[in-house]
mmCIF file with all atom_site columns, C-alpha atoms in Angstrom:
data_model
loop_
_atom_site.group_PDB
_atom_site.id
_atom_site.type_symbol
_atom_site.label_atom_id
_atom_site.label_alt_id
_atom_site.label_comp_id
_atom_site.label_asym_id
_atom_site.label_entity_id
_atom_site.label_seq_id
_atom_site.pdbx_PDB_ins_code
_atom_site.Cartn_x
_atom_site.Cartn_y
_atom_site.Cartn_z
_atom_site.occupancy
_atom_site.B_iso_or_equiv
_atom_site.pdbx_formal_charge
_atom_site.auth_seq_id
_atom_site.auth_comp_id
_atom_site.auth_asym_id
_atom_site.auth_atom_id
_atom_site.pdbx_PDB_model_num
ATOM 1   C CA . MET A 1 1   ? -4.035  8.307   9.263   1.00 61.00 ? 1   MET A CA 1
ATOM 2   C CA . ARG A 1 2   ? -1.085  6.856   7.353   1.00 67.00 ? 2   ARG A CA 1
ATOM 3   C CA . TYR A 1 3   ? -1.471  4.097   4.772   1.00 74.00 ? 3   TYR A CA 1
ATOM 4   C CA . THR A 1 4   ? -0.436  0.734   6.205   1.00 76.00 ? 4   THR A CA 1
ATOM 5   C CA . ARG A 1 5   ? 0.333   -2.507  4.412   1.00 78.00 ? 5   ARG A CA 1
ATOM 6   C CA . PRO A 1 6   ? -2.274  -5.194  5.106   1.00 80.00 ? 6   PRO A CA 1
ATOM 7   C CA . GLY A 1 7   ? -0.883  -7.912  7.367   1.00 74.00 ? 7   GLY A CA 1
ATOM 8   C CA . SER A 1 8   ? 1.688   -5.612  8.958   1.00 77.00 ? 8   SER A CA 1
ATOM 9   C CA . ILE A 1 9   ? 1.897   -4.742  12.626  1.00 75.00 ? 9   ILE A CA 1
ATOM 10  C CA . GLN A 1 10  ? 1.343   -1.104  11.637  1.00 78.00 ? 10  GLN A CA 1
ATOM 11  C CA . ASN A 1 11  ? -1.974  -2.128  10.076  1.00 81.00 ? 11  ASN A CA 1
ATOM 12  C CA . ALA A 1 12  ? -2.920  -4.071  13.196  1.00 81.00 ? 12  ALA A CA 1
ATOM 13  C CA . VAL A 1 13  ? -2.155  -0.962  15.317  1.00 80.00 ? 13  VAL A CA 1
ATOM 14  C CA . ARG A 1 14  ? -4.275  1.124   12.941  1.00 83.00 ? 14  ARG A CA 1
ATOM 15  C CA . GLU A 1 15  ? -7.143  -1.331  13.261  1.00 84.00 ? 15  GLU A CA 1
ATOM 16  C CA . ALA A 1 16  ? -6.841  -1.295  17.051  1.00 83.00 ? 16  ALA A CA 1
ATOM 17  C CA . TYR A 1 17  ? -7.234  2.498   16.966  1.00 86.00 ? 17  TYR A CA 1
ATOM 18  C CA . GLY A 1 18  ? -10.227 2.061   14.672  1.00 88.00 ? 18  GLY A CA 1
ATOM 19  C CA . ALA A 1 19  ? -11.851 -0.317  17.164  1.00 87.00 ? 19  ALA A CA 1
ATOM 20  C CA . VAL A 1 20  ? -12.121 2.532   19.673  1.00 89.00 ? 20  VAL A CA 1
ATOM 21  C CA . GLY A 1 21  ? -13.360 5.072   17.157  1.00 92.00 ? 21  GLY A CA 1
ATOM 22  C CA . GLY A 1 22  ? -10.100 6.355   15.725  1.00 89.00 ? 22  GLY A CA 1
ATOM 23  C CA . LEU A 1 23  ? -6.793  7.892   16.643  1.00 88.00 ? 23  LEU A CA 1
ATOM 24  C CA . GLU A 1 24  ? -8.320  10.791  18.569  1.00 91.00 ? 24  GLU A CA 1
ATOM 25  C CA . ASN A 1 25  ? -10.431 8.495   20.782  1.00 92.00 ? 25  ASN A CA 1
ATOM 26  C CA . ALA A 1 26  ? -7.458  6.210   21.453  1.00 88.00 ? 26  ALA A CA 1
ATOM 27  C CA . SER A 1 27  ? -5.381  9.261   22.339  1.00 89.00 ? 27  SER A CA 1
ATOM 28  C CA . THR A 1 28  ? -8.035  10.455  24.788  1.00 92.00 ? 28  THR A CA 1
ATOM 29  C CA . ASP A 1 29  ? -8.500  6.994   26.309  1.00 88.00 ? 29  ASP A CA 1
ATOM 30  C CA . LEU A 1 30  ? -4.753  6.584   26.880  1.00 85.00 ? 30  LEU A CA 1
ATOM 31  C CA . GLY A 1 31  ? -4.118  10.163  27.967  1.00 88.00 ? 31  GLY A CA 1
ATOM 32  C CA . ILE A 1 32  ? -1.348  10.773  25.436  1.00 85.00 ? 32  ILE A CA 1
ATOM 33  C CA . GLY A 1 33  ? -1.004  12.963  22.363  1.00 87.00 ? 33  GLY A CA 1
ATOM 34  C CA . VAL A 1 34  ? -2.353  12.091  18.932  1.00 87.00 ? 34  VAL A CA 1
ATOM 35  C CA . SER A 1 35  ? 1.097   12.594  17.411  1.00 83.00 ? 35  SER A CA 1
ATOM 36  C CA . THR A 1 36  ? 2.594   10.044  19.848  1.00 78.00 ? 36  THR A CA 1
ATOM 37  C CA . LEU A 1 37  ? -0.001  7.457   18.845  1.00 76.00 ? 37  LEU A CA 1
ATOM 38  C CA . SER A 1 38  ? 0.377   8.264   15.173  1.00 75.00 ? 38  SER A CA 1
ATOM 39  C CA . TYR A 1 39  ? 3.970   7.098   15.413  1.00 70.00 ? 39  TYR A CA 1
ATOM 40  C CA . GLY A 1 40  ? 2.664   3.602   16.086  1.00 61.00 ? 40  GLY A CA 1
ATOM 41  C CA . THR A 1 41  ? 1.734   3.185   12.443  1.00 63.00 ? 41  THR A CA 1
ATOM 42  C CA . GLU A 1 42  ? 5.138   4.243   11.122  1.00 64.00 ? 42  GLU A CA 1
ATOM 43  C CA . ARG A 1 43  ? 8.517   2.529   10.990  1.00 59.00 ? 43  ARG A CA 1
ATOM 44  C CA . SER A 1 44  ? 11.228  4.917   12.099  1.00 61.00 ? 44  SER A CA 1
ATOM 45  C CA . ASP A 1 45  ? 14.974  4.635   12.556  1.00 59.00 ? 45  ASP A CA 1
ATOM 46  C CA . HIS A 1 46  ? 14.685  7.308   15.237  1.00 63.00 ? 46  HIS A CA 1
ATOM 47  C CA . ARG A 1 47  ? 12.245  5.208   17.217  1.00 56.00 ? 47  ARG A CA 1
ATOM 48  C CA . PRO A 1 48  ? 12.812  1.527   16.467  1.00 52.00 ? 48  PRO A CA 1
ATOM 49  C CA . GLY A 1 49  ? 9.892   -0.713  17.337  1.00 51.00 ? 49  GLY A CA 1
ATOM 50  C CA . GLY A 1 50  ? 7.088   1.782   16.857  1.00 53.00 ? 50  GLY A CA 1
ATOM 51  C CA . ILE A 1 51  ? 4.682   2.631   19.628  1.00 58.00 ? 51  ILE A CA 1
ATOM 52  C CA . GLY A 1 52  ? 5.506   -0.254  21.905  1.00 65.00 ? 52  GLY A CA 1
ATOM 53  C CA . VAL A 1 53  ? 3.340   -2.866  23.474  1.00 69.00 ? 53  VAL A CA 1
ATOM 54  C CA . ASN A 1 54  ? 2.591   -0.987  26.689  1.00 66.00 ? 54  ASN A CA 1
ATOM 55  C CA . TYR A 1 55  ? 0.264   1.470   24.978  1.00 75.00 ? 55  TYR A CA 1
ATOM 56  C CA . LEU A 1 56  ? -1.408  -1.363  23.026  1.00 79.00 ? 56  LEU A CA 1
ATOM 57  C CA . ASP A 1 57  ? -1.866  -3.349  26.234  1.00 78.00 ? 57  ASP A CA 1
ATOM 58  C CA . SER A 1 58  ? -3.451  -0.341  27.951  1.00 80.00 ? 58  SER A CA 1
ATOM 59  C CA . LEU A 1 59  ? -5.736  0.317   25.016  1.00 83.00 ? 59  LEU A CA 1
ATOM 60  C CA . GLY A 1 60  ? -6.837  -3.333  24.938  1.00 84.00 ? 60  GLY A CA 1
ATOM 61  C CA . ARG A 1 61  ? -7.609  -3.222  28.653  1.00 83.00 ? 61  ARG A CA 1
ATOM 62  C CA . ILE A 1 62  ? -9.692  -0.060  28.211  1.00 89.00 ? 62  ILE A CA 1
ATOM 63  C CA . GLU A 1 63  ? -11.522 -1.428  25.142  1.00 88.00 ? 63  GLU A CA 1
ATOM 64  C CA . PRO A 1 64  ? -11.117 -5.161  24.484  1.00 88.00 ? 64  PRO A CA 1
ATOM 65  C CA . ARG A 1 65  ? -12.146 -4.758  20.826  1.00 88.00 ? 65  ARG A CA 1
ATOM 66  C CA . ALA A 1 66  ? -8.888  -2.893  20.285  1.00 88.00 ? 66  ALA A CA 1
ATOM 67  C CA . ALA A 1 67  ? -6.915  -6.013  21.299  1.00 88.00 ? 67  ALA A CA 1
ATOM 68  C CA . ALA A 1 68  ? -8.502  -8.191  18.607  1.00 90.00 ? 68  ALA A CA 1
ATOM 69  C CA . PRO A 1 69  ? -6.490  -6.824  15.623  1.00 89.00 ? 69  PRO A CA 1
ATOM 70  C CA . ILE A 1 70  ? -3.259  -7.249  17.595  1.00 88.00 ? 70  ILE A CA 1
ATOM 71  C CA . ALA A 1 71  ? -4.214  -10.780 18.678  1.00 91.00 ? 71  ALA A CA 1
ATOM 72  C CA . LYS A 1 72  ? -5.103  -11.671 15.045  1.00 89.00 ? 72  LYS A CA 1
ATOM 73  C CA . HIS A 1 73  ? -1.774  -10.289 13.829  1.00 88.00 ? 73  HIS A CA 1
ATOM 74  C CA . PHE A 1 74  ? 0.355   -12.271 16.275  1.00 88.00 ? 74  PHE A CA 1
ATOM 75  C CA . ALA A 1 75  ? -1.735  -15.416 15.951  1.00 90.00 ? 75  ALA A CA 1
ATOM 76  C CA . MET A 1 76  ? -1.143  -15.272 12.179  1.00 87.00 ? 76  MET A CA 1
ATOM 77  C CA . LEU A 1 77  ? 2.617   -14.824 12.692  1.00 82.00 ? 77  LEU A CA 1
ATOM 78  C CA . ALA A 1 78  ? 2.593   -17.871 15.009  1.00 84.00 ? 78  ALA A CA 1
ATOM 79  C CA . GLY A 1 79  ? 0.871   -19.944 12.339  1.00 87.00 ? 79  GLY A CA 1
ATOM 80  C CA . GLY A 1 80  ? -2.497  -19.938 14.057  1.00 89.00 ? 80  GLY A CA 1
ATOM 81  C CA . VAL A 1 81  ? -5.743  -18.039 14.127  1.00 85.00 ? 81  VAL A CA 1
ATOM 82  C CA . PHE A 1 82  ? -7.412  -15.863 16.713  1.00 87.00 ? 82  PHE A CA 1
ATOM 83  C CA . GLN A 1 83  ? -10.884 -16.979 17.708  1.00 83.00 ? 83  GLN A CA 1
ATOM 84  C CA . PRO A 1 84  ? -12.840 -14.560 19.864  1.00 83.00 ? 84  PRO A CA 1
ATOM 85  C CA . VAL A 1 85  ? -15.083 -16.221 22.452  1.00 81.00 ? 85  VAL A CA 1
ATOM 86  C CA . ASP A 1 86  ? -18.683 -15.103 22.673  1.00 74.00 ? 86  ASP A CA 1
ATOM 87  C CA . LEU A 1 87  ? -20.250 -16.496 25.842  1.00 73.00 ? 87  LEU A CA 1
ATOM 88  C CA . ALA A 1 88  ? -23.659 -14.860 25.318  1.00 76.00 ? 88  ALA A CA 1
ATOM 89  C CA . GLY A 1 89  ? -26.205 -17.605 25.817  1.00 74.00 ? 89  GLY A CA 1
ATOM 90  C CA . VAL A 1 90  ? -23.581 -20.332 26.101  1.00 72.00 ? 90  VAL A CA 1
ATOM 91  C CA . THR A 1 91  ? -23.921 -22.873 28.876  1.00 71.00 ? 91  THR A CA 1
ATOM 92  C CA . ALA A 1 92  ? -21.775 -25.735 30.068  1.00 62.00 ? 92  ALA A CA 1
ATOM 93  C CA . SER A 1 93  ? -24.273 -28.179 28.561  1.00 67.00 ? 93  SER A CA 1
ATOM 94  C CA . ASP A 1 94  ? -24.134 -26.941 24.946  1.00 77.00 ? 94  ASP A CA 1
ATOM 95  C CA . VAL A 1 95  ? -22.401 -30.018 23.514  1.00 86.00 ? 95  VAL A CA 1
ATOM 96  C CA . TYR A 1 96  ? -25.351 -30.436 21.142  1.00 89.00 ? 96  TYR A CA 1
ATOM 97  C CA . ARG A 1 97  ? -24.226 -27.236 19.317  1.00 88.00 ? 97  ARG A CA 1
ATOM 98  C CA . ILE A 1 98  ? -20.848 -28.866 18.658  1.00 92.00 ? 98  ILE A CA 1
ATOM 99  C CA . ALA A 1 99  ? -22.612 -32.006 17.336  1.00 94.00 ? 99  ALA A CA 1
ATOM 100 C CA . LYS A 1 100 ? -24.776 -29.894 15.031  1.00 94.00 ? 100 LYS A CA 1
ATOM 101 C CA . GLU A 1 101 ? -21.808 -27.949 13.611  1.00 95.00 ? 101 GLU A CA 1
ATOM 102 C CA . PHE A 1 102 ? -19.782 -31.141 13.254  1.00 96.00 ? 102 PHE A CA 1
ATOM 103 C CA . SER A 1 103 ? -22.694 -32.656 11.347  1.00 97.00 ? 103 SER A CA 1
ATOM 104 C CA . ASP A 1 104 ? -22.587 -29.656 8.959   1.00 97.00 ? 104 ASP A CA 1
ATOM 105 C CA . VAL A 1 105 ? -18.839 -30.297 8.393   1.00 97.00 ? 105 VAL A CA 1
ATOM 106 C CA . LEU A 1 106 ? -19.521 -33.972 7.666   1.00 98.00 ? 106 LEU A CA 1
ATOM 107 C CA . THR A 1 107 ? -22.317 -33.079 5.260   1.00 97.00 ? 107 THR A CA 1
ATOM 108 C CA . LYS A 1 108 ? -20.069 -30.689 3.287   1.00 97.00 ? 108 LYS A CA 1
ATOM 109 C CA . ASP A 1 109 ? -17.325 -33.354 3.235   1.00 97.00 ? 109 ASP A CA 1
ATOM 110 C CA . ALA A 1 110 ? -19.728 -36.001 1.900   1.00 97.00 ? 110 ALA A CA 1
ATOM 111 C CA . LEU A 1 111 ? -20.939 -33.642 -0.826  1.00 96.00 ? 111 LEU A CA 1
ATOM 112 C CA . ALA A 1 112 ? -17.395 -32.740 -1.833  1.00 97.00 ? 112 ALA A CA 1
ATOM 113 C CA . HIS A 1 113 ? -16.512 -36.395 -2.236  1.00 97.00 ? 113 HIS A CA 1
ATOM 114 C CA . SER A 1 114 ? -19.749 -37.519 -3.876  1.00 96.00 ? 114 SER A CA 1
ATOM 115 C CA . ALA A 1 115 ? -20.399 -38.233 -7.539  1.00 96.00 ? 115 ALA A CA 1
ATOM 116 C CA . THR A 1 116 ? -22.074 -34.828 -7.856  1.00 95.00 ? 116 THR A CA 1
ATOM 117 C CA . SER A 1 117 ? -18.756 -33.048 -7.152  1.00 95.00 ? 117 SER A CA 1
ATOM 118 C CA . ALA A 1 118 ? -16.591 -31.775 -10.026 1.00 95.00 ? 118 ALA A CA 1
ATOM 119 C CA . ASN A 1 119 ? -13.657 -33.501 -8.299  1.00 94.00 ? 119 ASN A CA 1
ATOM 120 C CA . PRO A 1 120 ? -14.869 -36.264 -5.978  1.00 95.00 ? 120 PRO A CA 1
ATOM 121 C CA . SER A 1 121 ? -11.339 -37.181 -4.922  1.00 94.00 ? 121 SER A CA 1
ATOM 122 C CA . ASP A 1 122 ? -10.583 -33.734 -3.520  1.00 95.00 ? 122 ASP A CA 1
ATOM 123 C CA . TYR A 1 123 ? -12.214 -30.418 -2.672  1.00 96.00 ? 123 TYR A CA 1
ATOM 124 C CA . THR A 1 124 ? -12.861 -27.922 -5.435  1.00 96.00 ? 124 THR A CA 1
ATOM 125 C CA . ALA A 1 125 ? -12.096 -24.276 -4.595  1.00 96.00 ? 125 ALA A CA 1
ATOM 126 C CA . LYS A 1 126 ? -15.832 -23.562 -4.056  1.00 96.00 ? 126 LYS A CA 1
ATOM 127 C CA . GLU A 1 127 ? -16.206 -26.650 -1.853  1.00 97.00 ? 127 GLU A CA 1
ATOM 128 C CA . ALA A 1 128 ? -13.145 -25.700 0.179   1.00 96.00 ? 128 ALA A CA 1
ATOM 129 C CA . SER A 1 129 ? -14.507 -22.181 0.712   1.00 96.00 ? 129 SER A CA 1
ATOM 130 C CA . GLU A 1 130 ? -17.862 -23.559 1.846   1.00 97.00 ? 130 GLU A CA 1
ATOM 131 C CA . GLN A 1 131 ? -16.166 -26.059 4.165   1.00 97.00 ? 131 GLN A CA 1
ATOM 132 C CA . LEU A 1 132 ? -14.065 -23.285 5.718   1.00 95.00 ? 132 LEU A CA 1
ATOM 133 C CA . VAL A 1 133 ? -17.281 -21.521 6.727   1.00 95.00 ? 133 VAL A CA 1
ATOM 134 C CA . GLU A 1 134 ? -18.542 -24.699 8.400   1.00 97.00 ? 134 GLU A CA 1
ATOM 135 C CA . LEU A 1 135 ? -15.208 -25.305 10.137  1.00 94.00 ? 135 LEU A CA 1
ATOM 136 C CA . ASP A 1 136 ? -15.119 -21.724 11.413  1.00 90.00 ? 136 ASP A CA 1
ATOM 137 C CA . GLU A 1 137 ? -18.590 -22.188 12.884  1.00 92.00 ? 137 GLU A CA 1
ATOM 138 C CA . LEU A 1 138 ? -17.527 -25.457 14.527  1.00 94.00 ? 138 LEU A CA 1
ATOM 139 C CA . ILE A 1 139 ? -14.421 -23.877 15.987  1.00 91.00 ? 139 ILE A CA 1
ATOM 140 C CA . ALA A 1 140 ? -16.392 -20.884 17.323  1.00 87.00 ? 140 ALA A CA 1
ATOM 141 C CA . VAL A 1 141 ? -18.911 -23.143 19.061  1.00 89.00 ? 141 VAL A CA 1
ATOM 142 C CA . ALA A 1 142 ? -16.203 -25.444 20.445  1.00 90.00 ? 142 ALA A CA 1
ATOM 143 C CA . VAL A 1 143 ? -14.145 -22.575 21.815  1.00 87.00 ? 143 VAL A CA 1
ATOM 144 C CA . SER A 1 144 ? -17.227 -20.954 23.404  1.00 86.00 ? 144 SER A CA 1
ATOM 145 C CA . PHE A 1 145 ? -18.216 -24.303 24.923  1.00 86.00 ? 145 PHE A CA 1
ATOM 146 C CA . ARG A 1 146 ? -14.681 -24.747 26.285  1.00 87.00 ? 146 ARG A CA 1
ATOM 147 C CA . ALA A 1 147 ? -14.715 -21.295 27.834  1.00 84.00 ? 147 ALA A CA 1
ATOM 148 C CA . ALA A 1 148 ? -18.086 -21.991 29.493  1.00 83.00 ? 148 ALA A CA 1
ATOM 149 C CA . LEU A 1 149 ? -16.772 -25.261 30.914  1.00 84.00 ? 149 LEU A CA 1
ATOM 150 C CA . ARG A 1 150 ? -13.607 -23.516 32.135  1.00 83.00 ? 150 ARG A CA 1
ATOM 151 C CA . ASP A 1 151 ? -15.670 -20.855 33.876  1.00 81.00 ? 151 ASP A CA 1
ATOM 152 C CA . LYS A 1 152 ? -17.831 -23.561 35.456  1.00 83.00 ? 152 LYS A CA 1
ATOM 153 C CA . ALA A 1 153 ? -14.743 -25.528 36.594  1.00 87.00 ? 153 ALA A CA 1
ATOM 154 C CA . GLU A 1 154 ? -13.232 -22.369 38.130  1.00 84.00 ? 154 GLU A CA 1
ATOM 155 C CA . GLY A 1 155 ? -16.516 -21.449 39.748  1.00 82.00 ? 155 GLY A CA 1
ATOM 156 C CA . THR A 1 156 ? -16.754 -18.114 37.951  1.00 73.00 ? 156 THR A CA 1
ATOM 157 C CA . ARG A 1 157 ? -20.018 -18.945 36.198  1.00 63.00 ? 157 ARG A CA 1
#
């Protein structure tokens, strides 16, 4: 497969193909030729816009893992992040998990602003990296909890 620049849509397309086992598997799943799909990772004046969103939409519907790289790419362009929702074991009464993760965030914040910190008035790079891990865990739990509540409210769970 062609080299693609990290952060580019071509790279996101390449990762989507990888999520289903590669270009050949994606080609089989979609019922189109490998060469047609290969064009999706190349910019071309003959075919502006690459492969087009219809094939990517179809591939994501066949295998949802293939949609994740595309969602991440566009979320990044929009100034946000993509947070997959894992509902395995999540219930509509899991608010305690949010409290636990929030407690971890508060603990990291207190340590970063304590006398033991190299820079008590701000986060050091190491402290910021550690806090990002805690925030990511909080966000994942909160989003999963929200999805469980939404399903409950809609009667689908």
